[in-house]
Short mmCIF file of N, CA and C in Angstrom, two decimals:
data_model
loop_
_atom_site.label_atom_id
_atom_site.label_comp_id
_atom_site.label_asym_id
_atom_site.label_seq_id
_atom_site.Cartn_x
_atom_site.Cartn_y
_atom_site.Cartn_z
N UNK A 1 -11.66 10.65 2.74
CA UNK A 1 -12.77 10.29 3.60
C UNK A 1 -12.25 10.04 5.01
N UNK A 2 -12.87 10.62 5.92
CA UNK A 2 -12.75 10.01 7.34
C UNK A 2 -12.42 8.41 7.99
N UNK A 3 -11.56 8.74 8.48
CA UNK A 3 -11.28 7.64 8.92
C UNK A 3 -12.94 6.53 9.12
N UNK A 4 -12.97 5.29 9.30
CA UNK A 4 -14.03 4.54 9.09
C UNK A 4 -14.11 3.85 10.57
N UNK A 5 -13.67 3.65 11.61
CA UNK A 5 -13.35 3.39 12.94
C UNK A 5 -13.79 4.59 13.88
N UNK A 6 -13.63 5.48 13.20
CA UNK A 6 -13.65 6.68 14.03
C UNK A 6 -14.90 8.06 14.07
N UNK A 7 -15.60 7.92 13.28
CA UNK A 7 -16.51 8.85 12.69
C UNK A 7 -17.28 7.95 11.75
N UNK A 8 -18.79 8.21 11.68
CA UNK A 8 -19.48 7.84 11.35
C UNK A 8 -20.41 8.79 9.90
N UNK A 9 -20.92 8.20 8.65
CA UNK A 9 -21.49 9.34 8.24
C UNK A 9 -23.06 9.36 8.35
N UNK A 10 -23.67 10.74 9.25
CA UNK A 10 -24.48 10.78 9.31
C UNK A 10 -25.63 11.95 8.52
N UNK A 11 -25.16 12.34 7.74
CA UNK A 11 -25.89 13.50 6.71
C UNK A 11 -25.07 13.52 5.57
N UNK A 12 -26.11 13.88 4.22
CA UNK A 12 -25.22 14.62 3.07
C UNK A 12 -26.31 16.20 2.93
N UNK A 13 -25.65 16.96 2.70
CA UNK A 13 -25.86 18.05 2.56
C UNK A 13 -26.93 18.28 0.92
N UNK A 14 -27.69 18.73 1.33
CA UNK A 14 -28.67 19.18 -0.18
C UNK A 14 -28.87 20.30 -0.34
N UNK A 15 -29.47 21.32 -0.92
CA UNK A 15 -29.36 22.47 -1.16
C UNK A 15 -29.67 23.59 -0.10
N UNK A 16 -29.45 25.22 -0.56
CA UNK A 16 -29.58 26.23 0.35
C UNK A 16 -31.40 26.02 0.73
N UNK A 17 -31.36 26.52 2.00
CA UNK A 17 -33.19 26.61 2.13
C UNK A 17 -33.25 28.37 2.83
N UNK A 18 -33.73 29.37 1.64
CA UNK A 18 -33.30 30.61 2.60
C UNK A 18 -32.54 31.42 2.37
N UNK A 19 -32.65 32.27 3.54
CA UNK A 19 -31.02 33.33 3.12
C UNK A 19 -30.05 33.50 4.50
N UNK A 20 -30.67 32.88 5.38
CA UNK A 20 -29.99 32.76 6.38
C UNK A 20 -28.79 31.74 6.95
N UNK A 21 -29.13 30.92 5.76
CA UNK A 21 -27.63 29.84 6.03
C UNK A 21 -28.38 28.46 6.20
N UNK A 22 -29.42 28.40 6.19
CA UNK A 22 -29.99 26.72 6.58
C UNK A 22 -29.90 26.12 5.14
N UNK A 23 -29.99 24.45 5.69
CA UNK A 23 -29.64 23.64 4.24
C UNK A 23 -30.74 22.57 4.81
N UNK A 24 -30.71 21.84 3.68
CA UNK A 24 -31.14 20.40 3.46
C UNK A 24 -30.63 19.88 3.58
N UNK A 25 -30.66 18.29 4.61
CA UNK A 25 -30.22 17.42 4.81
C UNK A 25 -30.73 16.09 4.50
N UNK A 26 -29.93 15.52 3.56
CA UNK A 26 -30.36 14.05 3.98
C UNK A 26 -29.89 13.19 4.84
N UNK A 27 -30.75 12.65 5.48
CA UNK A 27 -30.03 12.44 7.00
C UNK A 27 -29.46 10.35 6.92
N UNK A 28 -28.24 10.04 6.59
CA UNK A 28 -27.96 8.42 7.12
C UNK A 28 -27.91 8.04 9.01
N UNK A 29 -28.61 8.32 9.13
CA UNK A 29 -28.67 8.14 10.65
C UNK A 29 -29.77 7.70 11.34
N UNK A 30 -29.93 6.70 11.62
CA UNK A 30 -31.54 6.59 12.59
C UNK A 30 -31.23 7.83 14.02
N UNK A 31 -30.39 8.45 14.00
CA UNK A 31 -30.25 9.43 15.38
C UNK A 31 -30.52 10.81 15.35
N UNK A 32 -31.32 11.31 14.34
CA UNK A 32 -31.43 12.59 13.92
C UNK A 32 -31.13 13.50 15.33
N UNK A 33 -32.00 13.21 16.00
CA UNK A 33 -32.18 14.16 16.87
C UNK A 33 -30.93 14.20 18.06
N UNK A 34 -30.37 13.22 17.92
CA UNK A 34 -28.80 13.52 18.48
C UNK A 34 -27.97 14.21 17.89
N UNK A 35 -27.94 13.73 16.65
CA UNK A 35 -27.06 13.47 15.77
C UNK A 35 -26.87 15.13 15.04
N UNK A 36 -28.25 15.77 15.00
CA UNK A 36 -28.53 17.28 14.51
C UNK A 36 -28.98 18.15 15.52
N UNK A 37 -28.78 17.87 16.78
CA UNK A 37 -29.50 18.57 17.62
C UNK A 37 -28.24 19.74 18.24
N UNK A 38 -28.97 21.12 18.76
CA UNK A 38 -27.90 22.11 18.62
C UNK A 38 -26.64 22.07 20.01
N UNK A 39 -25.75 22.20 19.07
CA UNK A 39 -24.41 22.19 19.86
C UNK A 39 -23.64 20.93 19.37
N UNK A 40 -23.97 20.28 18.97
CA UNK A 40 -23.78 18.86 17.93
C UNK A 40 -22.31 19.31 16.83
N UNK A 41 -21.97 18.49 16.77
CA UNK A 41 -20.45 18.93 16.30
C UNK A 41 -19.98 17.64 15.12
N UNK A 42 -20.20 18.12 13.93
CA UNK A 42 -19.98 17.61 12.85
C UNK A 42 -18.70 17.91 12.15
N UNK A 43 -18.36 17.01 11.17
CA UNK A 43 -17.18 17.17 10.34
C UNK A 43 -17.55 17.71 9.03
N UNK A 44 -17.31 18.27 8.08
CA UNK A 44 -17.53 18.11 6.05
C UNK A 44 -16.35 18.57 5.49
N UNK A 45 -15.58 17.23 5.58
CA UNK A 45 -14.31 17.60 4.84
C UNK A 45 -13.29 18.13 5.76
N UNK A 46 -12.72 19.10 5.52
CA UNK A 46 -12.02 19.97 6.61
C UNK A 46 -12.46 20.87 7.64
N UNK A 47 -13.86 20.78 7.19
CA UNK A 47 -14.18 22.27 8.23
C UNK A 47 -15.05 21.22 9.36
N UNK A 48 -15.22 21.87 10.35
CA UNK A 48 -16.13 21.38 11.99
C UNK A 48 -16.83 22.44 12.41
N UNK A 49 -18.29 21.84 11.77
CA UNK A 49 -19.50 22.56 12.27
C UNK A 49 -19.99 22.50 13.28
N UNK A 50 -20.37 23.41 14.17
CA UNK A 50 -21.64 23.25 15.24
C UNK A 50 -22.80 23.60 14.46
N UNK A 51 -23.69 22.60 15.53
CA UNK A 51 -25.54 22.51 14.92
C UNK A 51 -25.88 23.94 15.83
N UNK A 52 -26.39 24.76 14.73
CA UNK A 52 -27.35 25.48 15.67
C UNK A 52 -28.78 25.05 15.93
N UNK A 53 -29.25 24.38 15.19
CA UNK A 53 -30.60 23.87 15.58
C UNK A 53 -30.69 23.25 13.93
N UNK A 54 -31.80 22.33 14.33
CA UNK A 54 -32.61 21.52 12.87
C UNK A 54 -34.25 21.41 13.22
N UNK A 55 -34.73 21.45 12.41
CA UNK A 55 -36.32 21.22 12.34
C UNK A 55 -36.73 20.35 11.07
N UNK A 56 -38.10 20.28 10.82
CA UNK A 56 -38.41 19.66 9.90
C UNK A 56 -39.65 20.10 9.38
N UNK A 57 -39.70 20.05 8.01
CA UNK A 57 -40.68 20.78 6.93
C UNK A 57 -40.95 20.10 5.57
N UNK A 58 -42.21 19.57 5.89
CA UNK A 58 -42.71 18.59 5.09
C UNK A 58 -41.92 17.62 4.85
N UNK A 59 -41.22 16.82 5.90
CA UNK A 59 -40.85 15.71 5.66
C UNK A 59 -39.38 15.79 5.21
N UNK A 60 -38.82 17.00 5.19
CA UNK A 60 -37.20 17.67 4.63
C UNK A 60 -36.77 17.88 5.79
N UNK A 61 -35.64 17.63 6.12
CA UNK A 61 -34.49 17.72 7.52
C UNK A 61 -33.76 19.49 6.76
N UNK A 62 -34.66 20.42 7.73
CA UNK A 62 -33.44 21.66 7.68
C UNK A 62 -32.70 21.86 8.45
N UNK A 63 -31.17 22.20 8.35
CA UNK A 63 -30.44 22.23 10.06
C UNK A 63 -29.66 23.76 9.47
N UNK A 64 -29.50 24.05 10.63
CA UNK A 64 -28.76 25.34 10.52
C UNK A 64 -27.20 25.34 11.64
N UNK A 65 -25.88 26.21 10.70
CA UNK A 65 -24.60 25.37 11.61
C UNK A 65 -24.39 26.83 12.12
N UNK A 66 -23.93 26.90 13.33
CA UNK A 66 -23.42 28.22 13.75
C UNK A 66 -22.22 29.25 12.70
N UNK A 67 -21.48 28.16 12.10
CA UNK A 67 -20.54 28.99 11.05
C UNK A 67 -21.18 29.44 10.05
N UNK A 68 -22.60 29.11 9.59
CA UNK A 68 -23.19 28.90 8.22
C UNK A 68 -23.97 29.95 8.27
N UNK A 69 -23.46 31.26 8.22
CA UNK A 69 -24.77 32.51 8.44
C UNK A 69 -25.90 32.87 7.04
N UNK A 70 -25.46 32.66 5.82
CA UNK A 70 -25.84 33.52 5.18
C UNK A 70 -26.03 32.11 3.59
N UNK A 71 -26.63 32.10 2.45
CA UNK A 71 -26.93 31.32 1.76
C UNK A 71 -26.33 30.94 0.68
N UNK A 72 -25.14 32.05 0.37
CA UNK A 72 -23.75 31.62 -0.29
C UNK A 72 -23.07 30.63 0.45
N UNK A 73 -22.91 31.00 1.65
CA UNK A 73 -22.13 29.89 2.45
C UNK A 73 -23.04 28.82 2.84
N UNK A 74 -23.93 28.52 2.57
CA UNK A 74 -25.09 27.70 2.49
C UNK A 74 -25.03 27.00 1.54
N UNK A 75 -24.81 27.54 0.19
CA UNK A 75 -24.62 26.99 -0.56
C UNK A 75 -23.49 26.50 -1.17
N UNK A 76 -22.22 26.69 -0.77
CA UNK A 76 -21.06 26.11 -1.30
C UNK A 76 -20.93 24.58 -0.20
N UNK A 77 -21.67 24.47 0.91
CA UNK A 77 -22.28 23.48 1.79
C UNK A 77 -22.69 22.10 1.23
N UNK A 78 -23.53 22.89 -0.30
CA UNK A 78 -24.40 21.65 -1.33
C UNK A 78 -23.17 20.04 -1.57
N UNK A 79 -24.06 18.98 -1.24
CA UNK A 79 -22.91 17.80 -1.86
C UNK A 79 -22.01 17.47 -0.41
N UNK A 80 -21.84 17.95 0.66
CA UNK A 80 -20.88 18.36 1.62
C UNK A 80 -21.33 16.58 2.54
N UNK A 81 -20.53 15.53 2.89
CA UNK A 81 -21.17 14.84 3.80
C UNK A 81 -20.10 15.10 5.46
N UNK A 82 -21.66 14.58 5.55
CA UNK A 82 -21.89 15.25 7.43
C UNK A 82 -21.54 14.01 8.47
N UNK A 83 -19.71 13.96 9.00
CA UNK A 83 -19.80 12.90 9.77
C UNK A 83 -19.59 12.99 11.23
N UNK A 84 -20.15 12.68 12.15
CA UNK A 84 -20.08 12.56 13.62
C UNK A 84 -19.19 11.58 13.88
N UNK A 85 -18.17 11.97 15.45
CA UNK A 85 -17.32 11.27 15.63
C UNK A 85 -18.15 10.12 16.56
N UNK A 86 -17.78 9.03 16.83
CA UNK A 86 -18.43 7.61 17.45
C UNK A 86 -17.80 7.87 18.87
N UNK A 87 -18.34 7.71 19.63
CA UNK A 87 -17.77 7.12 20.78
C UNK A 87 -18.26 5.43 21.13
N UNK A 88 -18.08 5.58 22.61
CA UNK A 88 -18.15 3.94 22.98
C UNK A 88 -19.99 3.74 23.37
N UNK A 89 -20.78 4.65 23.56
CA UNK A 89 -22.40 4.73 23.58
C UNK A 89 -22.78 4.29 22.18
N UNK A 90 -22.09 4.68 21.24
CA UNK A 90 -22.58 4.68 19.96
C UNK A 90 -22.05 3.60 19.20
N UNK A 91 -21.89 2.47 19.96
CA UNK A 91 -21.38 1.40 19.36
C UNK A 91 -21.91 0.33 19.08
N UNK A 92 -22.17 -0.66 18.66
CA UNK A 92 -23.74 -1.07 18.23
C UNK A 92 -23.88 -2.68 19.36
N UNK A 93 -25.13 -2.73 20.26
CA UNK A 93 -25.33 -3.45 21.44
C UNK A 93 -25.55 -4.56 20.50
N UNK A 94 -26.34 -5.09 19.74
CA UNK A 94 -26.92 -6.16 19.56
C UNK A 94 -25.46 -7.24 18.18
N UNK A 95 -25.15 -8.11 18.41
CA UNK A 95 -24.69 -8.62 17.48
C UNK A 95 -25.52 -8.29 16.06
N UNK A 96 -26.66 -8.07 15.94
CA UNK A 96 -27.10 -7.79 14.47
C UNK A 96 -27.61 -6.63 14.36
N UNK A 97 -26.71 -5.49 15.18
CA UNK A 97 -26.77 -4.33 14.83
C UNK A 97 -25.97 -3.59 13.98
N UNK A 98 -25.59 -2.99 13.21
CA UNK A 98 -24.60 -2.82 11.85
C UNK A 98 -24.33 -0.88 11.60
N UNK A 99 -23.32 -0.35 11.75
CA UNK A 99 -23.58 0.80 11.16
C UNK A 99 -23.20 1.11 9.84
N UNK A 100 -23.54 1.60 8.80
CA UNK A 100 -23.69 2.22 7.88
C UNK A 100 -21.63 1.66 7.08
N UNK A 101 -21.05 2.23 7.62
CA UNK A 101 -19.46 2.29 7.47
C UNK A 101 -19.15 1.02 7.70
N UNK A 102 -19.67 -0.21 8.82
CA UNK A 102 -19.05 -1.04 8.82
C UNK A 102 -19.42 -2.52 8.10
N UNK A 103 -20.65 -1.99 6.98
CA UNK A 103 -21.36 -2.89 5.63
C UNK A 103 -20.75 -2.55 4.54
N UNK A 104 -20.63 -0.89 4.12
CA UNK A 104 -19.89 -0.44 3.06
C UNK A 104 -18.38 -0.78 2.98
N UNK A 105 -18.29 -1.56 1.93
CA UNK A 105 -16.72 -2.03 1.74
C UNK A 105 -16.84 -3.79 1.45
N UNK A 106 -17.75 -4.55 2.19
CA UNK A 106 -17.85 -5.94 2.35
C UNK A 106 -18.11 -6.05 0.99
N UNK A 107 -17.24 -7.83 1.15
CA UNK A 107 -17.55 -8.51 -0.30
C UNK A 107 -18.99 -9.26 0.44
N UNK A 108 -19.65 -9.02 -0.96
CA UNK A 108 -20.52 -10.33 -1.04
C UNK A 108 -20.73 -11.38 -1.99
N UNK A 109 -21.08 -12.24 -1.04
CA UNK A 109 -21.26 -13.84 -1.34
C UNK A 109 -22.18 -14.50 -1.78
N UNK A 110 -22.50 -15.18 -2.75
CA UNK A 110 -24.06 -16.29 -3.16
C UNK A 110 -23.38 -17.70 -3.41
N UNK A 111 -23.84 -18.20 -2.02
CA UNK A 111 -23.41 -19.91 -2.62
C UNK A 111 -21.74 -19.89 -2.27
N UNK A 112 -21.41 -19.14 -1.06
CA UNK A 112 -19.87 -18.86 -0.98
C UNK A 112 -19.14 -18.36 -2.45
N UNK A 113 -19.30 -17.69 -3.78
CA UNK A 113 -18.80 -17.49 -4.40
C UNK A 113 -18.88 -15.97 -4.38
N UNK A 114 -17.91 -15.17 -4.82
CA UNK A 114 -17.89 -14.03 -4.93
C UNK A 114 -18.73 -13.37 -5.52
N UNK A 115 -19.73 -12.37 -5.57
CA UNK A 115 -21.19 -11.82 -6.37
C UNK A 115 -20.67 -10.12 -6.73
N UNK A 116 -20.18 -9.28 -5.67
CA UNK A 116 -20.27 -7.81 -5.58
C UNK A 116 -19.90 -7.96 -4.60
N UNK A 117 -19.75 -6.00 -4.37
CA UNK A 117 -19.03 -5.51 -2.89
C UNK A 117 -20.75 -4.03 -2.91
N UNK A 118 -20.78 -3.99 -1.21
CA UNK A 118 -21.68 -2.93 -1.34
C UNK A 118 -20.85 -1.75 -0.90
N UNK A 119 -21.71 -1.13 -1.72
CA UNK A 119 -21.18 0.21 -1.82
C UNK A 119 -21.83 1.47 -0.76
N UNK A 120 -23.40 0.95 -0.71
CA UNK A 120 -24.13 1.98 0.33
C UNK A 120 -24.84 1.26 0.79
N UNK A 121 -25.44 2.04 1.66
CA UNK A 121 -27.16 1.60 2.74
C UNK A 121 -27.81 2.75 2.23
N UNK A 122 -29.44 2.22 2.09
CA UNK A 122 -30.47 3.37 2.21
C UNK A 122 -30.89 3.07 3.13
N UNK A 123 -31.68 4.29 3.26
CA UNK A 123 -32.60 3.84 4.82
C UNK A 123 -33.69 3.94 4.49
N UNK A 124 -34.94 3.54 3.82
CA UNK A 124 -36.07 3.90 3.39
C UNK A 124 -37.03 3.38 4.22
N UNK A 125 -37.97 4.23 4.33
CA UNK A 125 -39.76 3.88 5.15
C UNK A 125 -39.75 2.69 6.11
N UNK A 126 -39.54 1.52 4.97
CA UNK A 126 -40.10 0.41 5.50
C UNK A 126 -38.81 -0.64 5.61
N UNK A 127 -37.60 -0.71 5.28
CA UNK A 127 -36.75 -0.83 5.88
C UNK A 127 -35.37 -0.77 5.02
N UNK A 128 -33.88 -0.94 5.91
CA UNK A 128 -32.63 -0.50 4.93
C UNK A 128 -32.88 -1.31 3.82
N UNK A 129 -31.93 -0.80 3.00
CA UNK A 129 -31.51 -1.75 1.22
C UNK A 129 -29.90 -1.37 1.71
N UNK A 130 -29.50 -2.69 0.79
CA UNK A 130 -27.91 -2.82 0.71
C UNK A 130 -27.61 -2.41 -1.01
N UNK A 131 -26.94 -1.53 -1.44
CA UNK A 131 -26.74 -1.41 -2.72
C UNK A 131 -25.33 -1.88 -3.05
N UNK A 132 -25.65 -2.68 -3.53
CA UNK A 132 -24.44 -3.79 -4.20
C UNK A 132 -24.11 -3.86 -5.93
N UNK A 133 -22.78 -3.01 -6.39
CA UNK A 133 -22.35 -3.45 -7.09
C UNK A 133 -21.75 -5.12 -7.84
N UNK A 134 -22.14 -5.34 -8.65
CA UNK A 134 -22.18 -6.05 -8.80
C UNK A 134 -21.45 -6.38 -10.91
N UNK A 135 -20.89 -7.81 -11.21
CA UNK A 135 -20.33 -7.07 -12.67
C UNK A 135 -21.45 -6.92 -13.70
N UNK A 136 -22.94 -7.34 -13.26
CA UNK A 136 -23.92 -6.91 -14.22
C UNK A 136 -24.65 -5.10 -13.89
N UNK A 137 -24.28 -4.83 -13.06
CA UNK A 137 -24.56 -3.42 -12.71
C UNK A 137 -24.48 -3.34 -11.26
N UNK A 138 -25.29 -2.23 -10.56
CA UNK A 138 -25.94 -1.57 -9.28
C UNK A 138 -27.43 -2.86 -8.97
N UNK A 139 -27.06 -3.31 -7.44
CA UNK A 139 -28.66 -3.89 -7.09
C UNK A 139 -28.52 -3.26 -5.72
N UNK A 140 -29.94 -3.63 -5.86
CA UNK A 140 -30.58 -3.03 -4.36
C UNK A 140 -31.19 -4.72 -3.54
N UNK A 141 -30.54 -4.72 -2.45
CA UNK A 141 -30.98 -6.03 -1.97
C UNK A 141 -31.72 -5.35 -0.60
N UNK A 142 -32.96 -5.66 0.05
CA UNK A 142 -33.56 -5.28 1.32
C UNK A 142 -32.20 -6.16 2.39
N UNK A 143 -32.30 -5.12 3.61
CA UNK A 143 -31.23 -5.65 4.39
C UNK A 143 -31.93 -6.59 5.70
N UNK A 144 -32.73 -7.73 5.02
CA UNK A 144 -33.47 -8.28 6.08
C UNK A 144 -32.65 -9.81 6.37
N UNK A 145 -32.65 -10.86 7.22
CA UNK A 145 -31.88 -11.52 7.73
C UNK A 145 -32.28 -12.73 6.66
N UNK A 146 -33.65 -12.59 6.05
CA UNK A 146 -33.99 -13.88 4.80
C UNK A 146 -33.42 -13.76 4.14
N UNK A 147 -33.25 -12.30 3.17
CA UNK A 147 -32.10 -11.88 2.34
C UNK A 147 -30.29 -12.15 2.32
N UNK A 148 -30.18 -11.77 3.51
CA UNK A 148 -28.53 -11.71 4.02
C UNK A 148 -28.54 -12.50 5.21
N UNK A 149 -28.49 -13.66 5.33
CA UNK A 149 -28.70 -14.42 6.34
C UNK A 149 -27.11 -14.23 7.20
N UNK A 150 -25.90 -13.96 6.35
CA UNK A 150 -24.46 -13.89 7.50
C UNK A 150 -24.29 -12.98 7.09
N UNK A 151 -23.29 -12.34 7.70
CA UNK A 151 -23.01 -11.02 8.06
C UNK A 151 -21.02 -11.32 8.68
N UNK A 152 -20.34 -11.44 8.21
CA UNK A 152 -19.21 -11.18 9.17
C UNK A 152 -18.27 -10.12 8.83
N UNK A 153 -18.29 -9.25 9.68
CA UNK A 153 -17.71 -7.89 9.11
C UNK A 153 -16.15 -8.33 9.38
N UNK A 154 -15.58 -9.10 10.60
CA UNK A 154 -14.54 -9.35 10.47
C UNK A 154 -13.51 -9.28 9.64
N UNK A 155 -14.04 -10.71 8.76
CA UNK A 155 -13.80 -11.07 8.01
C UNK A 155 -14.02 -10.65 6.50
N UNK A 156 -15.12 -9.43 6.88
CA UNK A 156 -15.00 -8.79 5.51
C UNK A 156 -15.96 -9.02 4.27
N UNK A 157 -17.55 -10.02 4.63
CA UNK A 157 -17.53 -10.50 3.51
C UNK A 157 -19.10 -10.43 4.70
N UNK A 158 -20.72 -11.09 3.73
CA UNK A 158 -21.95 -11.02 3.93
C UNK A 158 -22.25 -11.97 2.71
N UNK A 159 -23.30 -12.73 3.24
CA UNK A 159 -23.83 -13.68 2.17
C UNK A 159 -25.31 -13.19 1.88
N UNK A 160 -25.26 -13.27 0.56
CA UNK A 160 -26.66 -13.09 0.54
C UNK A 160 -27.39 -14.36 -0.26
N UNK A 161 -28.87 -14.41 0.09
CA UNK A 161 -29.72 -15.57 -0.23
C UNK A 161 -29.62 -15.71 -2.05
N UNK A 162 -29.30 -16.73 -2.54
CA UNK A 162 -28.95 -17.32 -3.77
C UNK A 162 -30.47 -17.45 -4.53
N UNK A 163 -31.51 -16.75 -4.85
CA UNK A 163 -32.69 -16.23 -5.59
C UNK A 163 -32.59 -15.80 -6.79
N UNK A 164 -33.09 -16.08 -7.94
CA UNK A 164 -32.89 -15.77 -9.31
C UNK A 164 -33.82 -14.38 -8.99
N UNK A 165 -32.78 -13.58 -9.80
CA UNK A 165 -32.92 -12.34 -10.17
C UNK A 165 -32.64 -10.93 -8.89
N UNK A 166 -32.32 -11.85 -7.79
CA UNK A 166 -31.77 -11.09 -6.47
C UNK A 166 -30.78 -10.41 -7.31
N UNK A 167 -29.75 -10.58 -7.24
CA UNK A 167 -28.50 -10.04 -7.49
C UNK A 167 -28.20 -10.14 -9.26
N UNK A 168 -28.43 -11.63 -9.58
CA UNK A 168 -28.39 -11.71 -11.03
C UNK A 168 -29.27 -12.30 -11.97
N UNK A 169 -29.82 -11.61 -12.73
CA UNK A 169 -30.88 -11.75 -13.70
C UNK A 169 -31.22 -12.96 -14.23
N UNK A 170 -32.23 -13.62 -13.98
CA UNK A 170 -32.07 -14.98 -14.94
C UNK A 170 -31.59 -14.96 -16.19
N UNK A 171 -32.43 -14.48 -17.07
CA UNK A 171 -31.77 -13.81 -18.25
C UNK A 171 -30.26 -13.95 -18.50
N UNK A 172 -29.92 -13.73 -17.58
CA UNK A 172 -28.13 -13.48 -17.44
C UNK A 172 -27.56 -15.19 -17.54
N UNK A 173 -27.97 -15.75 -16.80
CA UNK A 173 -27.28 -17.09 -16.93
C UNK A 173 -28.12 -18.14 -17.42
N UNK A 174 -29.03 -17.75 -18.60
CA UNK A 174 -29.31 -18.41 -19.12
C UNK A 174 -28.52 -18.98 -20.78
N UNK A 175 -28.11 -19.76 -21.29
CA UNK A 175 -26.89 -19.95 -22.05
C UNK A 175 -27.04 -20.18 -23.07
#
């Protein structure tokens, strides 16, 4: 994986759309239109794509890469994630602004005790989720400030609000 300081991930690749080389994107980025717009210069793995252009169709992100002519090579694309390098514009202004790379990895906390580490962000409709492993499975916690009231990436670690059945099931610690 890309360095985590240095590049950001902003797409995973979903299937061929076509025969001309365009794909599906799912896009981790609130920056689409930077982020996919043509001449745009992405990483997947070893290879460095240019955007030839992206549009959108019914609500599906299609982008098309200047190397990507044809729908074999479109399709060996499938699964592929899409990371942009960061500069110093793209660095986040607000103290409770967060990118994607620098939540994934944190331990989290309930009650200062150790709970899980998250593993991803979604970005859905109405707002992110933190998906946090955890030793009773996978949770999905909303990434709102009632929920996760600290945050210190520093240090490596995010607390989240101590709620039965947030993170662990009543059920679970009942004895």
């Amino acid at each position: 994986m890309p360095g985590a300081a240095e590049l950001a991930l902003v797409g995973v690749v979903g299937r061929a759309h076509g025969l001309k080389g365009e794909v599906t994107v799912r896009p981790t980025t609130d920056f689409v239109e930077t982020r996919f717009a043509a001449g745009a210069t992405l990483t997947a793995g070893p290879r460095t794509l240019r955007v030839a252009g992206h549009r959108w169709q019914s609500g599906t992100l299609l982008v098309t890469f200047d190397q990507v002519t044809d729908r074999s090579s479109a399709e060996a694309l499938r699964g592929a994630e899409l990371w942009a390098t960061l500069d110093g514009a793209d660095l986040p202004v607000d103290e409770d602004e967060f990118h994607d790379h620098d939540l994934i990895g944190l331990t989290v906390r309930v009650g200062g005790i150790e709970a899980g580490r998250i593993t991803g962000v979604q970005h859905l409709p109405g707002q992110d989720v933190l998906v946090i492993a955890t030793p009773a499975g996978e949770r999905l916690v909303p990434f709102v400030a009632a929920l996760v009231p600290t945050i210190d990436v520093a240090s490596g670690w995010v607390e989240v609000a101590d709620l039965p059945g947030l993170l662990v099931d009543p059920d679970e610690t009942a004895g």
